Amino acid sequence: MKQPLVTIVGRPNVGKSTLFNRIIGKREAIVHNLPGVTRDRHYAVSDWSGKSFMLVDTGGYMPTSQDMIDLAIREQVDIAIEETDVILFMVDLTTGITDIDLSIAEKLRRTERPVLLVVNKTDNEMRESETFQFYNLGLGDPQPVSATLGRGIGDMLDHLIHFFEETPKKRKPILSSWR
Ligand code: GDP
Ligand code: MG
């Protein structure tokens, strides 16, 4: 993959934006408004070990009613599957697996896109053993991170860039100036 597009998906409050900001550092994000429920998306070029990629944060705007949240997340995941090379699916250690996580995981298990399962809020080593529960999502090895503390981010990015070696599946171009 030349310059892969990596989209962070997950339900509200798992820490997607915190991770996005930690990875992009001081770089500026491009804000792009799409029609639909999950309107605003933030893009920023990032790199790790000399590999450049475009990172996407989704779902900055989230409706308040449960039905609309479900719809928004479904839309967010569908767009990610259609337009992304690698999906970073974030879950939250402090809440464990929720119903929304299960429905996102079900969709993601059916896609051919590589999916990296990231367990955020793993704030200390003692909690790492608790991340095993996320094997039940059927999406491979859970990667423990703490977006606020910066724990596990390097290891997680090492796993992420391995996916870039895989044969790219065709996806829709997302920005006219970048493909
Ligand atoms: P988003 O809705 O998925 O984008 O989540 P946010 O990035 O806005 O974070 C939601 C809340 O979780 C905020 O209060 C963050 O400070 C908190 N949070 C994010 N990452 C971590 C983490 O690694 N550990 C802990 N304990 N809290 C976190
Ligand atoms: Mg957010």
Short mmCIF file of N, CA, C and O in Angstrom, two decimals, residues 5-125:
data_model
loop_
_atom_site.label_atom_id
_atom_site.label_comp_id
_atom_site.label_asym_id
_atom_site.label_seq_id
_atom_site.Cartn_x
_atom_site.Cartn_y
_atom_site.Cartn_z
N LEU A 5 -4.80 4.40 4.30
CA LEU A 5 -5.76 5.17 5.07
C LEU A 5 -6.20 4.28 6.24
O LEU A 5 -6.63 3.16 6.03
N VAL A 6 -6.05 4.81 7.44
CA VAL A 6 -6.39 4.05 8.65
C VAL A 6 -7.51 4.78 9.38
O VAL A 6 -7.36 5.95 9.73
N THR A 7 -8.64 4.13 9.57
CA THR A 7 -9.77 4.78 10.24
C THR A 7 -10.00 4.19 11.62
O THR A 7 -10.04 2.97 11.78
N ILE A 8 -10.15 5.07 12.60
CA ILE A 8 -10.46 4.62 13.97
C ILE A 8 -11.98 4.58 14.10
O ILE A 8 -12.66 5.58 13.90
N VAL A 9 -12.52 3.40 14.43
CA VAL A 9 -13.95 3.29 14.69
C VAL A 9 -14.18 2.76 16.10
O VAL A 9 -13.30 2.14 16.70
N GLY A 10 -15.39 2.98 16.59
CA GLY A 10 -15.74 2.52 17.93
C GLY A 10 -16.85 3.39 18.46
O GLY A 10 -17.10 4.48 17.94
N ARG A 11 -17.49 2.91 19.52
CA ARG A 11 -18.62 3.68 20.06
C ARG A 11 -18.12 4.94 20.77
O ARG A 11 -16.93 5.07 21.03
N PRO A 12 -19.04 5.86 21.10
CA PRO A 12 -18.64 7.10 21.75
C PRO A 12 -17.92 6.84 23.08
O PRO A 12 -18.23 5.86 23.77
N ASN A 13 -16.96 7.69 23.39
CA ASN A 13 -16.27 7.70 24.69
C ASN A 13 -15.23 6.62 24.95
O ASN A 13 -14.71 6.52 26.05
N VAL A 14 -14.94 5.82 23.93
CA VAL A 14 -13.89 4.81 24.14
C VAL A 14 -12.50 5.45 24.11
O VAL A 14 -11.54 4.87 24.63
N GLY A 15 -12.39 6.65 23.50
CA GLY A 15 -11.10 7.34 23.47
C GLY A 15 -10.51 7.49 22.08
O GLY A 15 -9.30 7.69 21.93
N LYS A 16 -11.35 7.44 21.05
CA LYS A 16 -10.88 7.54 19.66
C LYS A 16 -10.12 8.86 19.41
O LYS A 16 -9.03 8.86 18.85
N SER A 17 -10.74 9.96 19.82
CA SER A 17 -10.13 11.27 19.54
C SER A 17 -8.85 11.47 20.35
O SER A 17 -7.89 12.08 19.87
N THR A 18 -8.83 10.93 21.56
CA THR A 18 -7.62 11.03 22.39
C THR A 18 -6.46 10.29 21.71
O THR A 18 -5.34 10.81 21.63
N LEU A 19 -6.74 9.11 21.17
CA LEU A 19 -5.70 8.36 20.47
C LEU A 19 -5.28 9.08 19.19
O LEU A 19 -4.08 9.20 18.90
N PHE A 20 -6.26 9.56 18.45
CA PHE A 20 -5.98 10.30 17.21
C PHE A 20 -5.02 11.45 17.49
O PHE A 20 -3.99 11.60 16.84
N ASN A 21 -5.36 12.25 18.51
CA ASN A 21 -4.52 13.42 18.83
C ASN A 21 -3.13 13.00 19.31
O ASN A 21 -2.14 13.65 18.99
N ARG A 22 -3.06 11.91 20.04
CA ARG A 22 -1.75 11.44 20.51
C ARG A 22 -0.89 11.01 19.34
O ARG A 22 0.30 11.31 19.29
N ILE A 23 -1.48 10.30 18.38
CA ILE A 23 -0.69 9.81 17.24
C ILE A 23 -0.28 10.96 16.32
O ILE A 23 0.85 11.00 15.86
N ILE A 24 -1.18 11.89 16.06
CA ILE A 24 -0.81 12.95 15.11
C ILE A 24 0.09 14.01 15.75
O ILE A 24 0.78 14.74 15.05
N GLY A 25 0.09 14.07 17.08
CA GLY A 25 0.96 15.02 17.77
C GLY A 25 0.60 16.45 17.44
O GLY A 25 -0.55 16.85 17.58
N LYS A 26 1.58 17.20 16.97
CA LYS A 26 1.34 18.63 16.72
C LYS A 26 0.79 18.91 15.33
O LYS A 26 0.49 20.04 14.99
N ARG A 27 0.71 17.84 14.51
CA ARG A 27 0.21 18.08 13.15
C ARG A 27 -1.25 18.50 13.15
O ARG A 27 -2.00 18.14 14.06
N GLU A 28 -1.63 19.24 12.12
CA GLU A 28 -3.00 19.70 12.08
C GLU A 28 -3.92 18.75 11.33
O GLU A 28 -3.53 18.19 10.32
N ALA A 29 -5.11 18.57 11.86
CA ALA A 29 -6.07 17.70 11.20
C ALA A 29 -6.90 18.51 10.21
O ALA A 29 -7.20 19.67 10.43
N ILE A 30 -7.24 17.85 9.09
CA ILE A 30 -8.16 18.45 8.12
C ILE A 30 -9.55 17.99 8.53
O ILE A 30 -9.77 16.81 8.76
N VAL A 31 -10.47 18.93 8.65
CA VAL A 31 -11.84 18.55 8.99
C VAL A 31 -12.68 18.52 7.73
O VAL A 31 -12.62 19.43 6.92
N HIS A 32 -13.40 17.43 7.56
CA HIS A 32 -14.13 17.20 6.33
C HIS A 32 -15.56 16.84 6.70
O HIS A 32 -15.78 15.92 7.48
N ASN A 33 -16.51 17.61 6.20
CA ASN A 33 -17.90 17.30 6.54
C ASN A 33 -18.55 16.48 5.44
O ASN A 33 -18.58 16.89 4.30
N LEU A 34 -19.04 15.32 5.82
CA LEU A 34 -19.71 14.44 4.86
C LEU A 34 -21.20 14.48 5.14
O LEU A 34 -21.61 14.67 6.28
N PRO A 35 -22.01 14.28 4.09
CA PRO A 35 -23.44 14.16 4.37
C PRO A 35 -23.70 12.87 5.14
O PRO A 35 -22.96 11.91 4.99
N GLY A 36 -24.73 12.86 5.96
CA GLY A 36 -25.05 11.64 6.71
C GLY A 36 -25.11 11.93 8.19
O GLY A 36 -25.09 13.09 8.61
N VAL A 37 -25.19 10.89 8.96
CA VAL A 37 -25.36 11.06 10.40
C VAL A 37 -24.04 11.40 11.07
O VAL A 37 -23.94 12.33 11.87
N THR A 38 -23.00 10.64 10.73
CA THR A 38 -21.68 10.89 11.33
C THR A 38 -20.94 11.87 10.45
O THR A 38 -20.12 11.49 9.63
N ARG A 39 -21.25 13.14 10.59
CA ARG A 39 -20.80 14.10 9.62
C ARG A 39 -19.32 14.42 9.63
O ARG A 39 -18.66 14.33 8.61
N ASP A 40 -18.84 14.84 10.76
CA ASP A 40 -17.47 15.35 10.68
C ASP A 40 -16.43 14.25 10.86
O ASP A 40 -16.55 13.36 11.68
N ARG A 41 -15.43 14.33 10.01
CA ARG A 41 -14.32 13.38 10.06
C ARG A 41 -13.04 14.18 10.06
O ARG A 41 -12.91 15.17 9.37
N HIS A 42 -12.09 13.75 10.86
CA HIS A 42 -10.81 14.45 10.96
C HIS A 42 -9.73 13.58 10.34
O HIS A 42 -9.63 12.40 10.65
N TYR A 43 -8.93 14.20 9.48
CA TYR A 43 -7.85 13.49 8.79
C TYR A 43 -6.52 14.12 9.14
O TYR A 43 -6.43 15.33 9.25
N ALA A 44 -5.50 13.29 9.27
CA ALA A 44 -4.15 13.84 9.41
C ALA A 44 -3.13 12.81 8.95
O ALA A 44 -3.30 11.62 9.18
N VAL A 45 -2.10 13.31 8.26
CA VAL A 45 -1.03 12.42 7.84
C VAL A 45 -0.15 12.13 9.06
O VAL A 45 0.08 13.01 9.89
N SER A 46 0.25 10.89 9.19
CA SER A 46 1.08 10.51 10.31
C SER A 46 2.15 9.53 9.83
O SER A 46 2.09 9.09 8.68
N ASP A 47 3.10 9.21 10.67
CA ASP A 47 4.06 8.19 10.26
C ASP A 47 4.62 7.44 11.45
O ASP A 47 4.59 7.93 12.59
N TRP A 48 5.08 6.22 11.17
CA TRP A 48 5.67 5.38 12.20
C TRP A 48 6.72 4.50 11.54
O TRP A 48 6.43 3.90 10.50
N SER A 49 7.90 4.45 12.08
CA SER A 49 8.99 3.64 11.51
C SER A 49 9.18 3.93 10.02
O SER A 49 9.35 3.00 9.23
N GLY A 50 9.07 5.18 9.66
CA GLY A 50 9.28 5.56 8.26
C GLY A 50 8.12 5.25 7.34
O GLY A 50 8.21 5.44 6.13
N LYS A 51 7.02 4.75 7.90
CA LYS A 51 5.84 4.44 7.08
C LYS A 51 4.81 5.54 7.28
O LYS A 51 4.37 5.80 8.40
N SER A 52 4.43 6.15 6.17
CA SER A 52 3.48 7.24 6.24
C SER A 52 2.06 6.70 6.04
O SER A 52 1.84 5.79 5.25
N PHE A 53 1.12 7.24 6.75
CA PHE A 53 -0.28 6.85 6.56
C PHE A 53 -1.20 8.01 6.90
O PHE A 53 -0.80 8.96 7.57
N MET A 54 -2.43 7.91 6.42
CA MET A 54 -3.43 8.93 6.74
C MET A 54 -4.34 8.36 7.81
O MET A 54 -4.91 7.28 7.64
N LEU A 55 -4.45 9.07 8.92
CA LEU A 55 -5.29 8.61 10.03
C LEU A 55 -6.62 9.38 10.04
O LEU A 55 -6.64 10.58 9.81
N VAL A 56 -7.70 8.66 10.29
CA VAL A 56 -9.03 9.27 10.28
C VAL A 56 -9.73 9.04 11.62
O VAL A 56 -9.78 7.90 12.11
N ASP A 57 -10.24 10.12 12.20
CA ASP A 57 -11.05 10.03 13.43
C ASP A 57 -12.50 10.24 13.03
O ASP A 57 -12.82 11.12 12.24
N THR A 58 -13.37 9.42 13.55
CA THR A 58 -14.78 9.48 13.16
C THR A 58 -15.67 9.81 14.36
O THR A 58 -15.25 9.66 15.51
N GLY A 59 -16.88 10.22 14.05
CA GLY A 59 -17.91 10.32 15.08
C GLY A 59 -17.72 11.41 16.10
O GLY A 59 -18.09 11.26 17.26
N GLY A 60 -17.15 12.53 15.67
CA GLY A 60 -17.04 13.66 16.58
C GLY A 60 -18.42 14.16 16.97
O GLY A 60 -18.67 14.52 18.11
N TYR A 61 -19.31 14.11 15.99
CA TYR A 61 -20.70 14.45 16.29
C TYR A 61 -21.46 13.16 16.53
O TYR A 61 -21.43 12.26 15.72
N MET A 62 -22.10 13.04 17.67
CA MET A 62 -22.90 11.84 17.95
C MET A 62 -24.27 12.25 18.44
O MET A 62 -24.40 13.11 19.32
N PRO A 63 -25.31 11.66 17.87
CA PRO A 63 -26.65 11.97 18.35
C PRO A 63 -26.85 11.49 19.79
O PRO A 63 -26.03 10.72 20.29
N THR A 64 -27.92 11.95 20.41
CA THR A 64 -28.10 11.58 21.82
C THR A 64 -29.04 10.38 22.02
O THR A 64 -28.89 9.66 22.99
N SER A 65 -29.99 10.18 21.10
CA SER A 65 -30.90 9.05 21.33
C SER A 65 -30.23 7.74 20.91
O SER A 65 -29.44 7.71 19.98
N GLN A 66 -30.55 6.68 21.63
CA GLN A 66 -29.89 5.40 21.41
C GLN A 66 -30.06 4.89 19.97
O GLN A 66 -29.12 4.40 19.36
N ASP A 67 -31.28 5.05 19.43
CA ASP A 67 -31.53 4.60 18.05
C ASP A 67 -30.61 5.30 17.07
O ASP A 67 -30.06 4.70 16.16
N MET A 68 -30.49 6.63 17.28
CA MET A 68 -29.67 7.41 16.36
C MET A 68 -28.19 7.09 16.54
O MET A 68 -27.43 7.10 15.58
N ILE A 69 -27.79 6.79 17.75
CA ILE A 69 -26.39 6.40 17.98
C ILE A 69 -26.09 5.10 17.22
O ILE A 69 -25.08 4.99 16.53
N ASP A 70 -27.00 4.15 17.31
CA ASP A 70 -26.81 2.88 16.60
C ASP A 70 -26.67 3.11 15.10
O ASP A 70 -25.80 2.54 14.45
N LEU A 71 -27.55 3.98 14.58
CA LEU A 71 -27.52 4.29 13.16
C LEU A 71 -26.20 4.95 12.78
O LEU A 71 -25.58 4.60 11.77
N ALA A 72 -25.79 5.90 13.61
CA ALA A 72 -24.55 6.64 13.33
C ALA A 72 -23.35 5.70 13.32
O ALA A 72 -22.47 5.81 12.47
N ILE A 73 -23.32 4.79 14.27
CA ILE A 73 -22.17 3.89 14.34
C ILE A 73 -22.17 2.92 13.17
O ILE A 73 -21.13 2.65 12.58
N ARG A 74 -23.35 2.47 12.79
CA ARG A 74 -23.43 1.58 11.62
C ARG A 74 -22.91 2.29 10.38
O ARG A 74 -22.17 1.75 9.58
N GLU A 75 -23.32 3.56 10.26
CA GLU A 75 -22.87 4.35 9.12
C GLU A 75 -21.36 4.56 9.15
O GLU A 75 -20.67 4.39 8.14
N GLN A 76 -20.85 4.87 10.33
CA GLN A 76 -19.41 5.09 10.51
C GLN A 76 -18.61 3.84 10.10
O GLN A 76 -17.61 3.93 9.40
N VAL A 77 -19.11 2.68 10.50
CA VAL A 77 -18.41 1.42 10.19
C VAL A 77 -18.53 1.11 8.70
O VAL A 77 -17.54 0.69 8.08
N ASP A 78 -19.70 1.34 8.12
CA ASP A 78 -19.86 1.09 6.69
C ASP A 78 -18.92 1.96 5.86
O ASP A 78 -18.30 1.49 4.92
N ILE A 79 -18.82 3.24 6.23
CA ILE A 79 -17.92 4.14 5.51
C ILE A 79 -16.48 3.66 5.68
O ILE A 79 -15.71 3.62 4.71
N ALA A 80 -16.13 3.26 6.88
CA ALA A 80 -14.75 2.79 7.13
C ALA A 80 -14.43 1.58 6.26
O ALA A 80 -13.36 1.49 5.68
N ILE A 81 -15.39 0.66 6.16
CA ILE A 81 -15.15 -0.54 5.37
C ILE A 81 -14.99 -0.19 3.90
O ILE A 81 -14.14 -0.72 3.20
N GLU A 82 -15.79 0.76 3.44
CA GLU A 82 -15.77 1.14 2.03
C GLU A 82 -14.53 1.94 1.64
O GLU A 82 -13.99 1.77 0.56
N GLU A 83 -14.11 2.80 2.53
CA GLU A 83 -13.13 3.81 2.13
C GLU A 83 -11.76 3.69 2.79
O GLU A 83 -10.92 4.56 2.63
N THR A 84 -11.54 2.63 3.55
CA THR A 84 -10.32 2.57 4.36
C THR A 84 -9.49 1.34 4.00
O THR A 84 -10.02 0.33 3.57
N ASP A 85 -8.18 1.44 4.19
CA ASP A 85 -7.33 0.28 3.96
C ASP A 85 -7.22 -0.59 5.21
O ASP A 85 -7.23 -1.81 5.12
N VAL A 86 -7.09 0.06 6.36
CA VAL A 86 -6.97 -0.67 7.62
C VAL A 86 -7.93 -0.04 8.63
O VAL A 86 -8.04 1.19 8.70
N ILE A 87 -8.64 -0.88 9.38
CA ILE A 87 -9.57 -0.37 10.39
C ILE A 87 -9.00 -0.60 11.79
O ILE A 87 -8.55 -1.70 12.11
N LEU A 88 -8.99 0.46 12.57
CA LEU A 88 -8.55 0.36 13.95
C LEU A 88 -9.83 0.40 14.80
O LEU A 88 -10.49 1.43 14.88
N PHE A 89 -10.20 -0.74 15.35
CA PHE A 89 -11.44 -0.84 16.12
C PHE A 89 -11.10 -0.70 17.60
O PHE A 89 -10.38 -1.52 18.16
N MET A 90 -11.63 0.38 18.21
CA MET A 90 -11.29 0.65 19.60
C MET A 90 -12.41 0.25 20.55
O MET A 90 -13.58 0.58 20.33
N VAL A 91 -12.03 -0.47 21.61
CA VAL A 91 -12.95 -0.81 22.69
C VAL A 91 -12.37 -0.27 24.00
O VAL A 91 -11.25 0.22 24.03
N ASP A 92 -13.17 -0.38 25.07
CA ASP A 92 -12.82 0.26 26.35
C ASP A 92 -12.72 -0.80 27.44
O ASP A 92 -13.71 -1.49 27.72
N LEU A 93 -11.55 -0.91 28.03
CA LEU A 93 -11.33 -1.92 29.07
C LEU A 93 -12.22 -1.70 30.29
O LEU A 93 -12.68 -2.66 30.92
N THR A 94 -12.50 -0.43 30.60
CA THR A 94 -13.23 -0.15 31.84
C THR A 94 -14.71 -0.53 31.76
O THR A 94 -15.35 -0.74 32.78
N THR A 95 -15.24 -0.64 30.54
CA THR A 95 -16.65 -1.04 30.40
C THR A 95 -16.78 -2.50 29.98
O THR A 95 -17.85 -3.08 30.11
N GLY A 96 -15.72 -3.07 29.46
CA GLY A 96 -15.83 -4.42 28.89
C GLY A 96 -16.59 -4.37 27.57
O GLY A 96 -16.83 -3.29 27.02
N ILE A 97 -17.00 -5.53 27.08
CA ILE A 97 -17.70 -5.62 25.80
C ILE A 97 -19.16 -5.19 25.97
O ILE A 97 -19.86 -5.70 26.84
N THR A 98 -19.61 -4.24 25.14
CA THR A 98 -21.00 -3.80 25.20
C THR A 98 -21.75 -4.30 23.96
O THR A 98 -21.13 -4.82 23.03
N ASP A 99 -23.08 -4.11 23.97
CA ASP A 99 -23.89 -4.55 22.81
C ASP A 99 -23.45 -3.87 21.52
O ASP A 99 -23.42 -4.49 20.46
N ILE A 100 -23.11 -2.58 21.62
CA ILE A 100 -22.68 -1.86 20.41
C ILE A 100 -21.37 -2.46 19.90
O ILE A 100 -21.19 -2.66 18.70
N ASP A 101 -20.45 -2.77 20.83
CA ASP A 101 -19.18 -3.40 20.42
C ASP A 101 -19.47 -4.70 19.66
O ASP A 101 -18.82 -4.98 18.65
N LEU A 102 -20.41 -5.47 20.18
CA LEU A 102 -20.73 -6.75 19.54
C LEU A 102 -21.25 -6.54 18.13
O LEU A 102 -20.88 -7.28 17.21
N SER A 103 -22.11 -5.51 17.95
CA SER A 103 -22.65 -5.34 16.60
C SER A 103 -21.60 -4.77 15.64
O SER A 103 -21.58 -5.13 14.46
N ILE A 104 -20.71 -3.92 16.15
CA ILE A 104 -19.61 -3.44 15.29
C ILE A 104 -18.71 -4.62 14.91
O ILE A 104 -18.35 -4.80 13.74
N ALA A 105 -18.39 -5.45 15.89
CA ALA A 105 -17.49 -6.59 15.66
C ALA A 105 -18.08 -7.54 14.62
O ALA A 105 -17.36 -8.06 13.75
N GLU A 106 -19.39 -7.73 14.70
CA GLU A 106 -20.04 -8.63 13.75
C GLU A 106 -19.85 -8.14 12.31
O GLU A 106 -19.54 -8.91 11.41
N LYS A 107 -20.03 -6.83 12.13
CA LYS A 107 -19.81 -6.24 10.81
C LYS A 107 -18.35 -6.38 10.38
O LYS A 107 -18.06 -6.70 9.24
N LEU A 108 -17.45 -6.12 11.31
CA LEU A 108 -16.02 -6.12 10.97
C LEU A 108 -15.49 -7.52 10.68
O LEU A 108 -14.58 -7.68 9.88
N ARG A 109 -16.09 -8.53 11.30
CA ARG A 109 -15.64 -9.91 11.02
C ARG A 109 -15.97 -10.30 9.59
O ARG A 109 -15.34 -11.18 9.03
N ARG A 110 -16.95 -9.63 9.00
CA ARG A 110 -17.37 -9.98 7.63
C ARG A 110 -16.59 -9.23 6.56
O ARG A 110 -16.72 -9.53 5.38
N THR A 111 -15.78 -8.23 6.95
CA THR A 111 -15.05 -7.48 5.93
C THR A 111 -13.70 -8.14 5.64
O THR A 111 -13.15 -8.85 6.48
N GLU A 112 -13.22 -7.90 4.43
CA GLU A 112 -11.89 -8.41 4.06
C GLU A 112 -10.78 -7.45 4.50
O GLU A 112 -9.61 -7.77 4.40
N ARG A 113 -11.17 -6.28 4.96
CA ARG A 113 -10.17 -5.32 5.41
C ARG A 113 -9.47 -5.83 6.66
O ARG A 113 -10.11 -6.42 7.52
N PRO A 114 -8.18 -5.54 6.78
CA PRO A 114 -7.51 -5.86 8.03
C PRO A 114 -8.06 -5.00 9.17
O PRO A 114 -8.31 -3.81 8.98
N VAL A 115 -8.29 -5.64 10.32
CA VAL A 115 -8.83 -4.93 11.49
C VAL A 115 -7.86 -5.12 12.66
O VAL A 115 -7.48 -6.25 12.97
N LEU A 116 -7.47 -4.02 13.27
CA LEU A 116 -6.64 -4.08 14.48
C LEU A 116 -7.53 -3.74 15.67
O LEU A 116 -8.13 -2.67 15.72
N LEU A 117 -7.62 -4.67 16.62
CA LEU A 117 -8.46 -4.49 17.80
C LEU A 117 -7.64 -3.84 18.91
O LEU A 117 -6.66 -4.42 19.39
N VAL A 118 -8.04 -2.63 19.31
CA VAL A 118 -7.27 -1.87 20.29
C VAL A 118 -8.10 -1.69 21.56
O VAL A 118 -9.23 -1.21 21.51
N VAL A 119 -7.53 -2.10 22.69
CA VAL A 119 -8.24 -1.98 23.97
C VAL A 119 -7.69 -0.77 24.72
O VAL A 119 -6.61 -0.81 25.30
N ASN A 120 -8.46 0.31 24.68
CA ASN A 120 -8.00 1.54 25.32
C ASN A 120 -8.34 1.54 26.82
O ASN A 120 -9.11 0.71 27.30
N LYS A 121 -7.73 2.47 27.52
CA LYS A 121 -7.88 2.68 28.97
C LYS A 121 -7.22 1.56 29.76
O LYS A 121 -7.57 1.30 30.92
N THR A 122 -6.25 0.88 29.12
CA THR A 122 -5.42 -0.09 29.85
C THR A 122 -4.31 0.75 30.49
O THR A 122 -3.19 0.83 30.00
N ASP A 123 -4.69 1.40 31.61
CA ASP A 123 -3.84 2.44 32.18
C ASP A 123 -2.65 1.91 32.99
O ASP A 123 -1.74 2.65 33.29
N ASN A 124 -2.70 0.64 33.38
CA ASN A 124 -1.53 0.07 34.07
C ASN A 124 -1.38 -1.40 33.76
O ASN A 124 -2.31 -2.04 33.26
N GLU A 125 -0.19 -1.90 34.09
CA GLU A 125 0.17 -3.26 33.73
C GLU A 125 -0.77 -4.28 34.35
O GLU A 125 -1.08 -5.31 33.74
#
